Amino acid sequence: QVEEELKNTCKRKSLQLQEMGRRERLLKSDVDRAQGQLESLKSQVMRVCSPQAAGGAGKAHTVQQVVEKVRKIWEENQQSQAREKCLQEEISSKLLKEKETTENVEVFKKSLCELQ
């Protein structure tokens, strides 16, 4: 009976090791795929931000320079969005004032008509 339990334990451990190996291969495959996607993204960013880096004439930029350029573009985008929000608020405020003025003019006209 002890021998049977040992065999079952060994069999169970063997299956666990096989499963762990399978999971390890899957994880390695996922890591390899992610690395490939990262390299592809890096190449796309380099092409977009630095045509020279894609093999064109001129000085090629380093990855750090491209990262800085992307960061600068992102910051400019954030500033543009903030400015757009301010302008929209300003427009809304002016429209509200215009509406109030129009209403006041109407009240004034009505009052004038009543006085005549």
Coordinates of N, CA and C in Angstrom, one line a residue, residues 3-112:
E3 N 3.8 1.5 -1.2 CA 4.4 1.6 -2.6 C 3.4 2.2 -3.5
E4 N 2.1 1.8 -3.4 CA 1.1 2.4 -4.3 C 0.9 3.9 -4.1
E5 N 1.0 4.3 -2.8 CA 0.9 5.7 -2.5 C 2.1 6.5 -3.1
L6 N 3.3 5.9 -3.0 CA 4.5 6.5 -3.6 C 4.3 6.6 -5.1
K7 N 3.8 5.6 -5.7 CA 3.6 5.6 -7.2 C 2.6 6.8 -7.5
N8 N 1.5 6.8 -6.8 CA 0.5 7.9 -7.1 C 1.1 9.3 -6.9
T9 N 1.9 9.4 -5.8 CA 2.5 10.7 -5.5 C 3.5 11.1 -6.6
C10 N 4.3 10.1 -7.1 CA 5.3 10.3 -8.1 C 4.5 10.7 -9.4
K11 N 3.4 10.0 -9.7 CA 2.7 10.3 -10.9 C 2.1 11.7 -10.8
R12 N 1.5 12.0 -9.7 CA 1.0 13.4 -9.5 C 2.0 14.4 -9.6
K13 N 3.2 14.2 -9.1 CA 4.3 15.2 -9.2 C 4.8 15.3 -10.6
S14 N 4.8 14.2 -11.3 CA 5.2 14.2 -12.7 C 4.2 15.0 -13.5
L15 N 2.9 14.8 -13.3 CA 1.9 15.6 -14.0 C 2.0 17.1 -13.7
Q16 N 2.3 17.4 -12.4 CA 2.5 18.8 -12.0 C 3.7 19.4 -12.7
L17 N 4.7 18.7 -12.8 CA 5.9 19.2 -13.5 C 5.6 19.4 -15.0
Q18 N 4.9 18.5 -15.6 CA 4.6 18.7 -17.0 C 3.7 19.9 -17.2
E19 N 2.7 20.1 -16.3 CA 1.9 21.3 -16.4 C 2.7 22.6 -16.2
M20 N 3.6 22.6 -15.2 CA 4.5 23.7 -15.0 C 5.3 24.0 -16.2
G21 N 5.8 23.0 -16.9 CA 6.6 23.2 -18.1 C 5.8 23.8 -19.2
R22 N 4.5 23.3 -19.3 CA 3.6 23.8 -20.3 C 3.3 25.3 -20.1
R23 N 3.1 25.6 -18.8 CA 2.8 27.0 -18.5 C 4.0 27.9 -18.7
E24 N 5.2 27.4 -18.4 CA 6.5 28.1 -18.7 C 6.6 28.4 -20.2
R25 N 6.3 27.4 -21.0 CA 6.4 27.6 -22.5 C 5.4 28.7 -22.9
L26 N 4.2 28.6 -22.4 CA 3.2 29.6 -22.7 C 3.6 31.0 -22.3
L27 N 4.2 31.1 -21.1 CA 4.6 32.4 -20.7 C 5.8 33.0 -21.5
K28 N 6.7 32.1 -21.9 CA 7.8 32.5 -22.7 C 7.3 32.9 -24.1
S29 N 6.3 32.2 -24.6 CA 5.7 32.6 -25.9 C 5.1 34.0 -25.8
D30 N 4.4 34.2 -24.7 CA 3.7 35.5 -24.4 C 4.8 36.6 -24.4
V31 N 5.9 36.4 -23.6 CA 7.0 37.4 -23.5 C 7.6 37.6 -24.9
D32 N 7.8 36.6 -25.6 CA 8.4 36.8 -27.0 C 7.5 37.6 -27.9
R33 N 6.2 37.3 -27.8 CA 5.2 38.1 -28.6 C 5.2 39.5 -28.1
A34 N 5.2 39.8 -26.8 CA 5.2 41.2 -26.3 C 6.4 41.9 -26.7
Q35 N 7.6 41.2 -26.7 CA 8.8 41.9 -27.2 C 8.7 42.2 -28.7
G36 N 8.2 41.4 -29.4 CA 8.0 41.7 -30.9 C 7.1 42.8 -31.1
Q37 N 6.0 42.9 -30.3 CA 5.1 44.0 -30.4 C 5.8 45.3 -30.0
L38 N 6.6 45.3 -28.9 CA 7.3 46.4 -28.5 C 8.3 46.9 -29.5
E39 N 9.0 46.0 -30.2 CA 9.9 46.4 -31.2 C 9.2 47.0 -32.4
S40 N 8.0 46.5 -32.7 CA 7.2 47.0 -33.8 C 6.8 48.4 -33.5
L41 N 6.3 48.6 -32.3 CA 5.8 49.9 -31.9 C 7.0 50.9 -31.9
K42 N 8.1 50.5 -31.4 CA 9.3 51.3 -31.4 C 9.7 51.7 -32.8
S43 N 9.6 50.8 -33.7 CA 9.9 51.1 -35.1 C 8.9 52.1 -35.7
Q44 N 7.6 51.9 -35.4 CA 6.6 52.8 -35.9 C 6.8 54.2 -35.3
V45 N 7.1 54.3 -34.0 CA 7.3 55.6 -33.4 C 8.5 56.3 -34.0
M46 N 9.6 55.5 -34.2 CA 10.8 56.1 -34.8 C 10.5 56.6 -36.2
R47 N 9.7 55.8 -37.0 CA 9.4 56.3 -38.4 C 8.6 57.5 -38.4
V48 N 7.6 57.6 -37.5 CA 6.7 58.7 -37.4 C 7.4 60.0 -37.0
C49 N 8.2 59.8 -35.9 CA 8.9 61.0 -35.3 C 10.2 61.3 -35.9
S50 N 10.8 60.4 -36.6 CA 12.1 60.6 -37.2 C 12.2 59.9 -38.5
P51 N 11.8 60.4 -39.6 CA 11.9 59.7 -40.9 C 13.3 59.3 -41.2
Q52 N 14.3 60.1 -40.7 CA 15.7 59.8 -41.0 C 16.1 58.4 -40.3
A53 N 15.4 58.1 -39.2 CA 15.7 56.9 -38.5 C 15.2 55.7 -39.3
A54 N 14.3 55.9 -40.2 CA 13.7 54.8 -41.0 C 14.6 54.6 -42.3
G55 N 15.8 55.2 -42.3 CA 16.7 54.9 -43.4 C 16.8 56.0 -44.4
G56 N 16.1 57.1 -44.1 CA 16.2 58.3 -45.0 C 17.6 59.0 -44.8
A57 N 17.8 60.0 -45.6 CA 19.0 60.8 -45.5 C 18.9 61.7 -44.3
G58 N 20.0 62.1 -43.8 CA 20.1 63.0 -42.7 C 20.5 62.3 -41.4
K59 N 20.5 63.1 -40.4 CA 21.0 62.6 -39.1 C 19.9 61.7 -38.4
A60 N 20.2 60.5 -38.1 CA 19.2 59.7 -37.4 C 19.2 60.1 -35.9
H61 N 18.0 60.0 -35.3 CA 17.8 60.4 -33.9 C 18.0 59.1 -33.0
T62 N 18.4 59.4 -31.8 CA 18.5 58.3 -30.9 C 17.1 58.0 -30.3
V63 N 16.9 56.9 -29.7 CA 15.6 56.5 -29.1 C 15.3 57.6 -28.0
Q64 N 16.3 58.0 -27.3 CA 16.0 59.0 -26.2 C 15.5 60.3 -26.9
Q65 N 16.1 60.7 -28.0 CA 15.6 61.9 -28.6 C 14.2 61.8 -29.1
V66 N 13.8 60.6 -29.6 CA 12.5 60.4 -30.1 C 11.5 60.4 -28.9
V67 N 11.9 59.8 -27.8 CA 11.1 59.7 -26.6 C 10.9 61.2 -26.1
E68 N 11.9 62.0 -26.1 CA 11.7 63.4 -25.7 C 10.8 64.1 -26.7
K69 N 10.9 63.8 -28.0 CA 10.0 64.5 -28.9 C 8.5 64.0 -28.7
V70 N 8.3 62.8 -28.4 CA 7.0 62.3 -28.1 C 6.5 62.9 -26.9
R71 N 7.3 63.0 -25.8 CA 6.9 63.7 -24.6 C 6.5 65.1 -24.8
K72 N 7.3 65.8 -25.7 CA 7.0 67.2 -26.0 C 5.7 67.3 -26.7
I73 N 5.5 66.4 -27.7 CA 4.2 66.5 -28.4 C 3.0 66.2 -27.5
W74 N 3.2 65.2 -26.6 CA 2.2 64.9 -25.6 C 1.8 66.1 -24.7
E75 N 2.9 66.8 -24.2 CA 2.7 68.0 -23.4 C 2.0 69.1 -24.2
E76 N 2.4 69.3 -25.5 CA 1.7 70.3 -26.3 C 0.3 70.0 -26.5
N77 N 0.0 68.7 -26.6 CA -1.4 68.2 -26.8 C -2.2 68.5 -25.5
Q78 N -1.6 68.3 -24.4 CA -2.3 68.6 -23.1 C -2.6 70.1 -23.0
Q79 N -1.6 70.9 -23.4 CA -1.8 72.3 -23.3 C -2.9 72.8 -24.3
S80 N -2.9 72.2 -25.5 CA -3.9 72.5 -26.4 C -5.3 72.1 -25.9
Q81 N -5.4 71.0 -25.3 CA -6.7 70.6 -24.7 C -7.1 71.5 -23.6
A82 N -6.2 71.9 -22.8 CA -6.5 72.8 -21.7 C -7.0 74.2 -22.3
R83 N -6.3 74.7 -23.3 CA -6.6 75.9 -23.9 C -8.0 75.8 -24.6
E84 N -8.3 74.7 -25.3 CA -9.6 74.5 -25.9 C -10.7 74.5 -24.9
K85 N -10.4 73.9 -23.7 CA -11.4 73.9 -22.6 C -11.7 75.3 -22.1
C86 N -10.6 76.1 -22.0 CA -10.8 77.5 -21.5 C -11.6 78.3 -22.6
L87 N -11.3 78.1 -23.8 CA -12.0 78.8 -24.9 C -13.4 78.4 -24.9
Q88 N -13.7 77.1 -24.7 CA -15.1 76.7 -24.7 C -15.9 77.3 -23.6
E89 N -15.2 77.4 -22.4 CA -15.8 78.0 -21.2 C -16.1 79.5 -21.5
E90 N -15.1 80.1 -22.1 CA -15.2 81.6 -22.5 C -16.4 81.8 -23.4
I91 N -16.5 80.9 -24.5 CA -17.6 81.0 -25.4 C -18.9 80.8 -24.7
S92 N -19.0 79.8 -23.9 CA -20.2 79.6 -23.1 C -20.6 80.8 -22.3
S93 N -19.6 81.4 -21.6 CA -19.9 82.6 -20.8 C -20.4 83.7 -21.7
K94 N -19.7 83.9 -22.8 CA -20.1 85.0 -23.7 C -21.5 84.8 -24.3
L95 N -21.8 83.6 -24.6 CA -23.2 83.2 -25.1 C -24.2 83.5 -24.1
L96 N -23.9 83.1 -22.8 CA -24.9 83.4 -21.7 C -25.1 84.9 -21.5
K97 N -24.0 85.7 -21.6 CA -24.1 87.1 -21.4 C -24.9 87.7 -22.6
E98 N -24.7 87.2 -23.8 CA -25.4 87.7 -25.0 C -26.9 87.4 -24.8
K99 N -27.2 86.2 -24.3 CA -28.6 85.8 -24.1 C -29.2 86.7 -23.1
E100 N -28.5 87.0 -22.0 CA -29.0 87.9 -21.0 C -29.2 89.3 -21.5
T101 N -28.3 89.8 -22.3 CA -28.4 91.1 -23.0 C -29.6 91.2 -23.9
T102 N -29.8 90.1 -24.7 CA -30.9 90.0 -25.6 C -32.2 90.1 -24.8
E103 N -32.3 89.3 -23.7 CA -33.5 89.3 -22.9 C -33.7 90.7 -22.3
N104 N -32.6 91.4 -21.8 CA -32.8 92.7 -21.3 C -33.2 93.7 -22.3
V105 N -32.7 93.6 -23.6 CA -33.2 94.5 -24.6 C -34.7 94.3 -24.9
E106 N -35.1 93.0 -24.9 CA -36.5 92.7 -25.1 C -37.4 93.4 -24.0
V107 N -36.9 93.2 -22.8 CA -37.6 93.8 -21.6 C -37.7 95.3 -21.8
F108 N -36.5 95.9 -22.2 CA -36.5 97.4 -22.4 C -37.4 97.8 -23.5
K109 N -37.4 97.0 -24.6 CA -38.3 97.4 -25.8 C -39.8 97.3 -25.3
K110 N -40.1 96.3 -24.6 CA -41.4 96.1 -24.1 C -41.8 97.3 -23.2
S111 N -40.9 97.7 -22.3 CA -41.2 98.8 -21.4 C -41.3 100.1 -22.2
L112 N -40.5 100.3 -23.2 CA -40.6 101.5 -24.1 C -42.0 101.5 -24.7

